[in-house]
Coordinates of C-alpha atoms and ligand atoms in Angstrom, one line a residue:
M1 CA 58.8 95.9 110.8
S2 CA 60.6 99.0 112.2
G3 CA 60.7 102.2 110.3
V4 CA 57.4 101.4 108.4
T5 CA 54.3 103.4 109.0
P6 CA 50.9 101.9 107.9
R7 CA 49.2 104.3 105.4
L8 CA 45.9 104.7 103.8
F9 CA 46.4 104.5 100.0
V10 CA 43.8 105.6 97.5
I11 CA 44.2 104.2 94.0
S12 CA 42.2 105.7 91.1
G13 CA 42.4 105.7 87.3
P14 CA 40.1 105.2 84.4
S15 CA 38.1 102.0 84.0
G16 CA 40.4 99.6 82.1
A17 CA 43.7 101.2 83.3
G18 CA 44.4 97.9 85.0
K19 CA 44.0 99.0 88.7
G20 CA 42.5 95.6 89.8
T21 CA 45.3 93.5 88.2
L22 CA 48.0 95.8 89.5
V23 CA 46.7 95.9 93.0
A24 CA 46.4 92.1 93.1
R25 CA 50.0 91.7 91.9
V26 CA 51.3 94.2 94.4
R27 CA 49.5 92.5 97.2
E28 CA 51.2 89.2 96.3
Q29 CA 54.5 90.9 96.9
H30 CA 53.4 92.9 99.9
P31 CA 51.4 90.6 102.0
G32 CA 49.4 92.3 104.7
L33 CA 48.5 95.2 102.5
G34 CA 44.7 95.4 103.1
L35 CA 42.0 96.0 100.5
T36 CA 38.5 97.3 101.3
V37 CA 35.5 95.7 99.6
S38 CA 33.2 98.5 98.3
A39 CA 29.5 98.6 98.0
T40 CA 27.8 99.2 94.7
T41 CA 24.4 99.3 93.0
R42 CA 25.8 97.9 89.8
A43 CA 24.8 94.4 88.8
P44 CA 27.4 91.6 89.5
R45 CA 29.5 90.6 86.5
E46 CA 30.0 86.9 85.8
G47 CA 32.2 85.4 88.4
E48 CA 31.9 88.3 90.9
I49 CA 31.0 87.2 94.4
D50 CA 28.9 89.3 96.9
G51 CA 31.0 90.3 99.9
Q52 CA 34.3 89.6 98.0
S53 CA 34.2 91.6 94.8
Y54 CA 31.7 94.1 96.1
Y55 CA 28.7 94.3 98.5
F56 CA 26.0 94.4 95.8
L57 CA 23.2 96.6 97.1
T58 CA 19.8 97.7 95.8
D59 CA 19.4 101.5 95.2
E60 CA 17.2 101.6 98.3
E61 CA 19.6 99.8 100.5
F62 CA 22.5 102.0 99.3
K63 CA 20.5 105.2 100.0
R64 CA 19.5 104.0 103.4
R65 CA 23.2 103.5 104.3
V66 CA 24.1 106.9 102.9
D67 CA 21.5 108.5 105.1
A68 CA 22.7 106.5 108.1
G69 CA 26.2 107.9 107.6
E70 CA 27.7 104.5 106.9
F71 CA 30.0 105.6 104.1
V72 CA 33.5 107.2 104.3
E73 CA 32.9 108.4 100.7
W74 CA 30.5 107.5 97.9
A75 CA 29.9 108.7 94.4
H76 CA 27.9 108.1 91.2
V77 CA 30.3 106.4 88.7
H78 CA 29.3 105.4 85.2
G79 CA 25.6 105.5 86.1
N80 CA 25.8 103.5 89.4
S81 CA 26.5 104.3 93.0
Y82 CA 29.8 103.1 94.6
G83 CA 31.0 103.7 98.1
T84 CA 33.4 102.7 100.9
L85 CA 31.8 101.6 104.1
V86 CA 33.2 103.1 107.4
S87 CA 33.0 99.6 108.9
E88 CA 35.4 98.2 106.2
V89 CA 38.0 100.9 106.8
Q90 CA 37.8 100.7 110.6
S91 CA 38.1 96.9 110.8
K92 CA 41.0 96.8 108.3
L93 CA 42.9 99.7 109.7
A94 CA 42.7 98.2 113.1
A95 CA 44.7 95.3 111.8
G96 CA 47.6 97.7 111.8
S97 CA 48.8 97.4 108.2
S98 CA 48.4 99.7 105.2
L99 CA 45.1 99.7 103.4
I100 CA 44.2 100.3 99.7
L101 CA 40.9 101.9 98.6
E102 CA 40.5 101.4 94.9
I103 CA 38.0 104.1 94.1
D104 CA 37.1 106.8 91.6
V105 CA 38.4 110.3 91.5
Q106 CA 35.4 111.9 93.2
G107 CA 35.7 109.4 96.1
A108 CA 39.5 110.0 96.3
F109 CA 39.1 113.7 97.0
Q110 CA 36.5 113.0 99.6
V111 CA 38.9 110.6 101.4
K112 CA 41.7 113.2 101.2
E113 CA 39.4 115.7 102.9
R114 CA 38.5 113.3 105.7
F115 CA 42.0 111.8 106.0
P116 CA 44.5 114.4 104.8
E117 CA 47.4 112.0 105.4
A118 CA 46.0 109.6 102.8
V119 CA 48.2 109.0 99.8
L120 CA 46.5 109.3 96.4
I121 CA 48.0 107.3 93.6
F122 CA 46.8 107.6 90.0
I123 CA 47.1 104.7 87.5
Q124 CA 47.4 106.1 84.0
P125 CA 47.0 104.1 80.8
P126 CA 49.6 104.7 78.0
S127 CA 47.0 106.4 75.8
L128 CA 43.2 106.7 75.4
S129 CA 43.2 104.4 72.3
I130 CA 45.0 101.7 74.2
L131 CA 42.5 102.1 77.1
Q132 CA 39.6 101.7 74.7
Q133 CA 41.2 98.5 73.2
R134 CA 41.7 97.0 76.7
L135 CA 38.1 97.7 77.6
R136 CA 36.9 96.1 74.4
D137 CA 39.2 93.1 75.0
R138 CA 37.8 92.7 78.5
G139 CA 34.4 92.1 77.0
T140 CA 32.4 93.3 80.0
E141 CA 31.0 96.4 78.4
T142 CA 28.2 97.2 75.9
E143 CA 29.0 99.8 73.3
Q144 CA 26.9 102.3 75.4
S145 CA 28.7 101.6 78.7
L146 CA 32.1 101.6 76.8
A147 CA 31.3 105.1 75.5
V148 CA 30.4 106.3 79.1
R149 CA 33.6 104.9 80.5
M150 CA 35.7 106.5 77.7
S151 CA 34.2 109.9 78.2
N152 CA 34.7 109.6 82.0
A153 CA 38.3 108.5 81.3
E154 CA 39.1 111.8 79.7
A155 CA 37.7 113.7 82.7
E156 CA 39.6 111.5 85.1
L157 CA 42.9 111.9 83.3
A158 CA 42.7 115.6 83.6
L159 CA 42.8 115.2 87.4
A160 CA 45.9 113.0 87.5
D161 CA 48.1 116.0 88.5
R162 CA 46.2 116.4 91.7
Y163 CA 47.4 113.0 92.9
D164 CA 50.5 112.5 95.0
D165 CA 52.0 110.0 92.5
V166 CA 51.2 108.7 89.0
V167 CA 52.1 105.2 87.8
V168 CA 51.8 104.5 84.0
N169 CA 50.5 101.0 83.3
D170 CA 52.2 100.3 79.9
D171 CA 54.2 97.2 80.7
L172 CA 52.5 95.3 83.6
D173 CA 55.6 94.0 85.3
Q174 CA 57.2 97.5 85.2
A175 CA 53.9 99.1 86.6
V176 CA 53.8 96.5 89.5
H177 CA 57.4 97.4 90.3
D178 CA 56.7 101.1 90.2
L179 CA 53.5 100.9 92.3
L180 CA 55.2 98.8 94.9
E181 CA 58.1 101.3 95.1
V182 CA 55.7 104.2 95.5
I183 CA 53.8 102.4 98.3
Q184 CA 57.0 101.5 100.1
K185 CA 58.4 105.0 99.7
H186 CA 55.4 106.4 101.6
E187 CA 55.5 103.7 104.2
R188 CA 59.1 104.6 105.0
N189 CA 58.2 108.3 105.4
Ligands
5GP1 P1 33.7 98.7 88.1 O1 32.2 98.9 87.8 O2 34.5 98.6 86.8 O3 34.0 97.6 89.0 O4 34.2 100.1 88.8 C1 33.9 101.3 88.2 C2 34.6 102.4 88.9 O5 34.1 102.5 90.2 C3 36.1 102.2 89.0 O6 36.7 103.4 88.6 C4 36.3 102.1 90.5 O7 37.5 102.7 90.9 C5 35.1 102.9 91.1 N1 34.8 102.4 92.4 C6 34.8 101.1 92.9 N2 34.5 101.1 94.2 C7 34.3 102.4 94.6 C8 34.0 103.1 95.8 O8 33.9 102.4 96.9 N3 33.9 104.4 95.8 C9 34.1 105.1 94.7 N4 34.0 106.5 94.8 N5 34.4 104.6 93.5 C10 34.5 103.2 93.4

């Protein structure tokens, strides 16, 4: 398509803000928008598939890859390590279309340092209490991990104004529309 520049998009937001659902819906309407598969030391949740949801690594293997310089960025998030592999970004950028990294705030700023032209988009929940309710409804967290994710959410929300754009995920259809518009706006620039 003429007049469209492939971009590297970084999407962050608190756990439970709906990033995964939003990104999946946007990709249905914007085929070709690539998504990297991250590596993590967290245990797989029910239904998650190694190599598709994440590359599930042991602590030792993750550290070995950090030492070997295999990550574009990596961070400790909610008690586990998460990172984006250089190989994932290279192979998917080579395909010539825009790429989404769905990563935490620490990783986002590392990517911005390395790729200043990257576009950072923050997904914001309507409120902290709604976020807590969504996380409970998802049923994937223990009370302890829920508390960690809620305390991290407050710290992450405080960084939203350092992002290029913020999309509030209140009504899902509206948020899908808004996120798509933000992505297309940057691809046209
Ligand atoms: P979850 O355990 O719920 O799948 O993800 C927890 C958090 O880790 C989310 O906020 C997600 O954005 C972040 N995350 C996932 N992959 C990466 C990654 O490759 N790098 C960084 N820095 N954060 C990630």
